[in-house]
């Protein structure tokens, strides 16, 4: 395979490789690194022996992502405050596919964070991308029997923790638009109506910016938090200099808050069947906002 064709094959599957790595790692920066490392290994491989380039590349990036997740695990355990995934902008097609959108949602990535690195990799490859146990066994360098057991354990763990009921996409969009208007307008009454009574706000400042170090629980407290957005200085930015926009983040509607020279936070939502907000994920750690700052939407489809 000559160099041009070699690069063409890799480029053809690059979105898929990022989609796999991001779901395993939960950070765009690490996923990009894994994808780049996969290119290096692909370039050096004896490709005359590769019958299925797509499967081969997926195995490479899965193994690289698994190694990287293991090496960064201790950093997450020592993290200041809640650790949330790194948000990414996604293209509209992702939201149109319920499976793709759910599997890349902040809610799902938070659940996946509670798995062991091996369980997470196996779950992503089996449940999200539909790989066989035999293919996964080769990718993660385990026996097929061990992979079956790990897949079963991971699936039960995720099913016990994932949100059980979600409103349809149009209701989610409508609720987000109302929340956006109410938060930027300081309308605490409307915010209260949109929030589930036991709503939980998770904030991730990573010790870099001031955020709540524990979950904020209850509609009144969460509504007051967001109603104050237009009245208080945040990270040194005056309310008049802060701008918010409704965008697609991780396969669903979300908010991006910007100052004059930088992105300062994102907010994403979980919903119940009636369209009420049950959880909010607020990422303000500057190190986790680069993918949003770059402004490039990701295609994270699973096929």
Short mmCIF file of C-alpha atoms in Angstrom, two decimals, residues 2 52 190 205:
data_model
loop_
_atom_site.label_atom_id
_atom_site.label_comp_id
_atom_site.label_asym_id
_atom_site.label_seq_id
_atom_site.Cartn_x
_atom_site.Cartn_y
_atom_site.Cartn_z
CA UNK A 2 1.61 3.26 -1.05
CA UNK A 52 -9.78 -5.34 7.29
CA UNK A 190 -39.39 29.85 35.32
CA UNK A 205 -13.54 23.70 38.06
#
